[in-house]
Amino acid sequence: MRALRAGRLTYVVLALFTAGSLFPLVWTAIAASRNSTRLAQTPPPFWFGGNLGRNLRVAWTDANMGEALLNTVIVAGTVAAGTVFFSTLAGFAFAKLRFRGSRPLLALVIGTMLIPPQLSVVPLYMLIAKLSWTDRLQAVILPTLVGAFGVFFMRQYLVHALPMELIEAARTDGASSLRVLWHVVFPAARPAMAVLGMLTFVMAWNDFFWPIVALTQNGSPTVQVALTGLGRGYIPDQSVIMAGALLGTLPLLAVFLVFGRQIVGGIMQGAVKG
Amino acid sequence: MTDETAVLSPSTVGPERPAAEGGGRGRPGQVWRSRRYRWDLRWSPYAFVAPFFLFFAAFGLFPLLYTGWAALHQVELTDPDSMTWVGLRNFTRLWDDEFFWNALRNTVTIGLLSTVPQLAIALGLAHLLNYRLRGSAFFRVAVLTPYATSVAAATLVFVLLFGRDYGMVNWALSAVGFEAVDWQNGTFASQLAVSTIVIWRWTGYNALIYLAAMQAVPAELYESAALDGASRWQQFLHVTVPSLRPTIFFTCVVSTIGATQLFGEPLLFNGGAGATGGSDHQFQTLGLYLYEQGWVNLHLGRASAIAWAMFLILLLIAGAARLLRGRKDSR
């Protein structure tokens, strides 16, 4: 199949797909650079206007986007770091260590992926209300700090990427499990850790259901919660709403621009083995 | 299972020689070291997997069971500590609740409208990406970009694009001679619009999953098909699709789970009007109805009952899928 060279038609169709994928994002920027009067006219604008700076400023101050972005960086960063760390530990144990009950425990990990988040949202809310964590960032960090996907992803990678001989050699030298982890496992797992970190960061950045239950616009909202406030018309200016949407999306687009190939590789890798 | 010292054989020749323990020749430091070493081998795997299970117990398992308990009570959001036992009333009430059935119907329709085209397009897209392409990395990243866009940002843009009076979609429709559509108030139109957001965000992601599976299909299969005179389309139909069947099944399951939980798109597509899913509940999904009952109407007990109903529906779908797959495999 790889021998088949793409024809001209393939490029045309792919270009159309690419346009469809990118157009709503480009148009967000166009709408964010106009004003609400221009957006309420036909035909809609197809090119940039001169209001981008003003709209970004209004969104930044009125919807507290600066604080929301900072909150989101903290949440997504912590969740990504925690997921990568804990998943590597558990993934290593499931991939390379034999211990009583490892098979049923791994099955349990995979089974937890089938539980819909809605099923636990009511008690989770009661729990954080009891701890007085509503509107606090730990309410959205702690419940997502570990994940079955991460454990499974790291296990699948380490099964092949970490030769048993390396571990055994370290053991012969009398290395403790912690030393093995630090000097053998982490270096071998680094590429997968990077990919998992990025995937988790994207997922945590875009998480919606639980943050909107646990956080409000009045406390410490994440970007997604702040955007809901914009959309609900606290600021009824459409171009400002689009500026807010742009602010919430740009950081991830930057991540994509730099690490896009690795993220693509990570998704494809997870898919084949999953 | 096997003894862990036998598994990691080097340890038996390491500091853990039995002589060090029993023979009395080893110094106390050595005994202590070997004992610590065996402890380490035995228990560190559990220490490594423990964080996952601790977090899961606290934030996954406990809530899961407690939801069932809360569903049997009357609980208000304003005072979650006082729970009144009502037995199965939350569930019987749900059975007679037209909004619940409406939400269930909408969830199924929007689920089909978004999942079926999404996976079909993704399959075709993956086929194109599987050709030898110049700039293939660019195309792959480009079609995945919507995945990096949040539900909130994407929905807000599509609300504008689907605007009745000045939206770009209606402008384009009228430019080619069609009549403008009221994307927010028409039942089918609004469900189609909500589905479009889902399709836009997830098609590229699924295409990459299919692409990965396609690259694992052995080239000989295509070569022999080509020798038999199969056209590219026939090869796609008779080699690619059958080889991808497990992956297609996998994406169907994942997308179905996602569709059952649809929440952000219908919430924000409603503009400022809250969690009703449109003026006439025309695109209110189960996830949205749960949110409305719990966090707008403050009935946490009823919300829990909806959550359990959703879980049961998922189990039913999973069971049906299993049956379906079993029958296909046996054929």
CSV table of C-alpha atoms in Angstrom, one decimal, chain A residues 93-262:
chain,number,residue,atom,x,y,z
A,93,ALA,CA,5.0,-2.6,37.7
A,94,PHE,CA,2.4,-4.1,35.3
A,95,ALA,CA,4.8,-4.5,32.4
A,96,LYS,CA,8.0,-5.8,34.1
A,97,LEU,CA,7.3,-6.9,37.7
A,98,ARG,CA,5.6,-10.1,38.7
A,99,PHE,CA,3.5,-9.9,41.8
A,100,ARG,CA,0.5,-11.7,43.2
A,101,GLY,CA,-2.7,-10.3,41.7
A,102,SER,CA,-1.2,-8.3,38.9
A,103,ARG,CA,-3.5,-9.7,36.2
A,104,PRO,CA,-6.8,-9.0,38.0
A,105,LEU,CA,-5.5,-5.6,39.1
A,106,LEU,CA,-4.6,-4.7,35.5
A,107,ALA,CA,-8.1,-5.9,34.4
A,108,LEU,CA,-9.6,-3.6,37.0
A,109,VAL,CA,-7.5,-0.6,35.8
A,110,ILE,CA,-8.9,-1.2,32.2
A,111,GLY,CA,-12.4,-1.7,33.5
A,112,THR,CA,-12.4,1.7,35.2
A,113,MET,CA,-12.2,3.2,31.7
A,114,LEU,CA,-15.8,2.1,31.1
A,115,ILE,CA,-17.3,4.1,34.0
A,116,PRO,CA,-18.9,7.3,32.7
A,117,PRO,CA,-17.9,10.4,34.6
A,118,GLN,CA,-21.5,11.4,35.1
A,119,LEU,CA,-22.0,8.4,37.3
A,120,SER,CA,-19.8,9.8,40.0
A,121,VAL,CA,-20.5,13.5,39.7
A,122,VAL,CA,-23.1,13.9,42.4
A,123,PRO,CA,-21.2,12.2,45.3
A,124,LEU,CA,-18.0,13.9,44.1
A,125,TYR,CA,-19.7,17.2,44.4
A,126,MET,CA,-21.0,16.3,47.8
A,127,LEU,CA,-17.5,15.3,48.8
A,128,ILE,CA,-15.8,18.5,47.7
A,129,ALA,CA,-18.6,20.5,49.2
A,130,LYS,CA,-17.9,18.8,52.5
A,131,LEU,CA,-14.2,19.5,52.2
A,132,SER,CA,-15.1,23.1,51.3
A,133,TRP,CA,-13.2,22.7,48.0
A,134,THR,CA,-15.9,24.2,45.7
A,135,ASP,CA,-14.3,26.9,43.6
A,136,ARG,CA,-10.8,25.7,44.5
A,137,LEU,CA,-8.4,24.3,42.0
A,138,GLN,CA,-7.7,21.1,44.0
A,139,ALA,CA,-11.4,20.1,43.3
A,140,VAL,CA,-10.6,19.7,39.6
A,141,ILE,CA,-7.0,18.5,40.0
A,142,LEU,CA,-7.3,15.6,42.5
A,143,PRO,CA,-10.1,13.6,40.9
A,144,THR,CA,-8.2,13.5,37.6
A,145,LEU,CA,-4.7,13.2,38.9
A,146,VAL,CA,-4.4,9.5,37.8
A,147,GLY,CA,-6.1,7.8,34.9
A,148,ALA,CA,-6.5,4.3,33.6
A,149,PHE,CA,-5.5,5.3,30.1
A,150,GLY,CA,-2.1,6.6,31.2
A,151,VAL,CA,-1.4,3.4,33.2
A,152,PHE,CA,-2.3,1.3,30.2
A,153,PHE,CA,-0.4,3.5,27.7
A,154,MET,CA,2.8,3.3,29.8
A,155,ARG,CA,2.5,-0.4,30.3
A,156,GLN,CA,2.1,-1.1,26.6
A,157,TYR,CA,5.2,1.0,25.8
A,158,LEU,CA,7.4,-0.4,28.5
A,159,VAL,CA,6.6,-4.0,27.7
A,160,HIS,CA,8.6,-3.6,24.5
A,161,ALA,CA,10.8,-0.6,25.2
A,162,LEU,CA,12.4,-1.8,28.4
A,163,PRO,CA,14.6,-4.9,28.1
A,164,MET,CA,14.5,-7.2,31.0
A,165,GLU,CA,18.3,-7.5,30.9
A,166,LEU,CA,18.7,-3.9,31.9
A,167,ILE,CA,16.6,-4.4,35.0
A,168,GLU,CA,18.4,-7.6,35.9
A,169,ALA,CA,21.8,-6.1,35.5
A,170,ALA,CA,20.8,-3.3,37.8
A,171,ARG,CA,19.5,-5.8,40.3
A,172,THR,CA,22.7,-7.8,40.2
A,173,ASP,CA,24.5,-4.7,41.2
A,174,GLY,CA,22.2,-4.6,44.2
A,175,ALA,CA,20.1,-1.7,43.1
A,176,SER,CA,16.9,-1.1,45.0
A,177,SER,CA,13.6,-0.8,43.2
A,178,LEU,CA,13.7,3.0,43.5
A,179,ARG,CA,17.2,3.1,42.0
A,180,VAL,CA,16.0,0.9,39.1
A,181,LEU,CA,13.1,3.2,38.6
A,182,TRP,CA,15.3,6.3,38.6
A,183,HIS,CA,18.3,5.0,36.6
A,184,VAL,CA,16.6,2.5,34.2
A,185,VAL,CA,12.9,2.9,33.9
A,186,PHE,CA,12.6,6.7,33.7
A,187,PRO,CA,15.3,7.1,31.0
A,188,ALA,CA,13.8,4.2,28.9
A,189,ALA,CA,10.2,5.6,29.3
A,190,ARG,CA,11.1,9.2,28.5
A,191,PRO,CA,9.6,9.3,24.9
A,192,ALA,CA,6.3,7.8,26.0
A,193,MET,CA,6.2,10.0,29.1
A,194,ALA,CA,6.5,13.1,26.9
A,195,VAL,CA,3.7,11.9,24.6
A,196,LEU,CA,1.5,11.0,27.5
A,197,GLY,CA,2.2,14.3,29.1
A,198,MET,CA,1.1,16.2,26.1
A,199,LEU,CA,-2.0,14.1,25.5
A,200,THR,CA,-3.0,14.6,29.2
A,201,PHE,CA,-2.3,18.3,29.1
A,202,VAL,CA,-4.6,18.7,26.1
A,203,MET,CA,-7.3,16.6,27.7
A,204,ALA,CA,-7.0,18.4,31.1
A,205,TRP,CA,-7.0,21.8,29.4
A,206,ASN,CA,-10.2,21.1,27.5
A,207,ASP,CA,-12.0,19.3,30.3
A,208,PHE,CA,-15.5,20.7,30.7
A,209,PHE,CA,-18.1,18.7,32.6
A,210,TRP,CA,-16.5,18.4,36.0
A,211,PRO,CA,-14.9,21.9,36.1
A,212,ILE,CA,-18.3,23.5,35.3
A,213,VAL,CA,-19.9,21.6,38.2
A,214,ALA,CA,-17.1,22.2,40.7
A,215,LEU,CA,-16.0,25.8,39.7
A,216,THR,CA,-18.0,28.9,39.1
A,217,GLN,CA,-17.0,32.2,37.4
A,218,ASN,CA,-16.9,33.8,40.8
A,219,GLY,CA,-14.2,31.6,42.3
A,220,SER,CA,-11.2,30.4,40.4
A,221,PRO,CA,-12.6,29.3,37.0
A,222,THR,CA,-10.6,27.5,34.4
A,223,VAL,CA,-10.6,28.9,30.8
A,224,GLN,CA,-13.5,26.6,29.9
A,225,VAL,CA,-15.6,27.8,32.7
A,226,ALA,CA,-14.7,31.4,32.0
A,227,LEU,CA,-15.7,30.9,28.4
A,228,THR,CA,-19.1,29.7,29.5
A,229,GLY,CA,-19.6,33.0,31.3
A,230,LEU,CA,-18.7,34.8,28.1
A,231,GLY,CA,-21.2,32.6,26.1
A,232,ARG,CA,-24.0,33.2,28.6
A,233,GLY,CA,-23.9,36.8,27.8
A,234,TYR,CA,-22.4,38.5,30.8
A,235,ILE,CA,-20.6,40.4,28.0
A,236,PRO,CA,-22.9,40.3,25.1
A,237,ASP,CA,-20.4,41.4,22.5
A,238,GLN,CA,-19.9,38.6,20.0
A,239,SER,CA,-16.4,39.8,18.9
A,240,VAL,CA,-15.3,39.8,22.5
A,241,ILE,CA,-16.6,36.3,23.0
A,242,MET,CA,-14.6,35.2,20.0
A,243,ALA,CA,-11.5,36.9,21.4
A,244,GLY,CA,-12.0,34.9,24.6
A,245,ALA,CA,-12.4,31.7,22.6
A,246,LEU,CA,-9.2,32.6,20.8
A,247,LEU,CA,-7.3,33.2,24.1
A,248,GLY,CA,-8.5,29.9,25.4
A,249,THR,CA,-7.4,28.0,22.2
A,250,LEU,CA,-4.1,29.7,21.3
A,251,PRO,CA,-1.9,28.1,24.0
A,252,LEU,CA,-2.9,24.6,22.8
A,253,LEU,CA,-2.4,25.6,19.2
A,254,ALA,CA,1.1,26.7,20.0
A,255,VAL,CA,1.7,23.3,21.7
A,256,PHE,CA,0.4,21.6,18.5
A,257,LEU,CA,2.6,23.7,16.3
A,258,VAL,CA,5.7,22.6,18.2
A,259,PHE,CA,4.8,19.0,19.1
A,260,GLY,CA,2.1,18.2,16.6
A,261,ARG,CA,4.1,15.2,15.1
A,262,GLN,CA,4.7,13.7,18.4
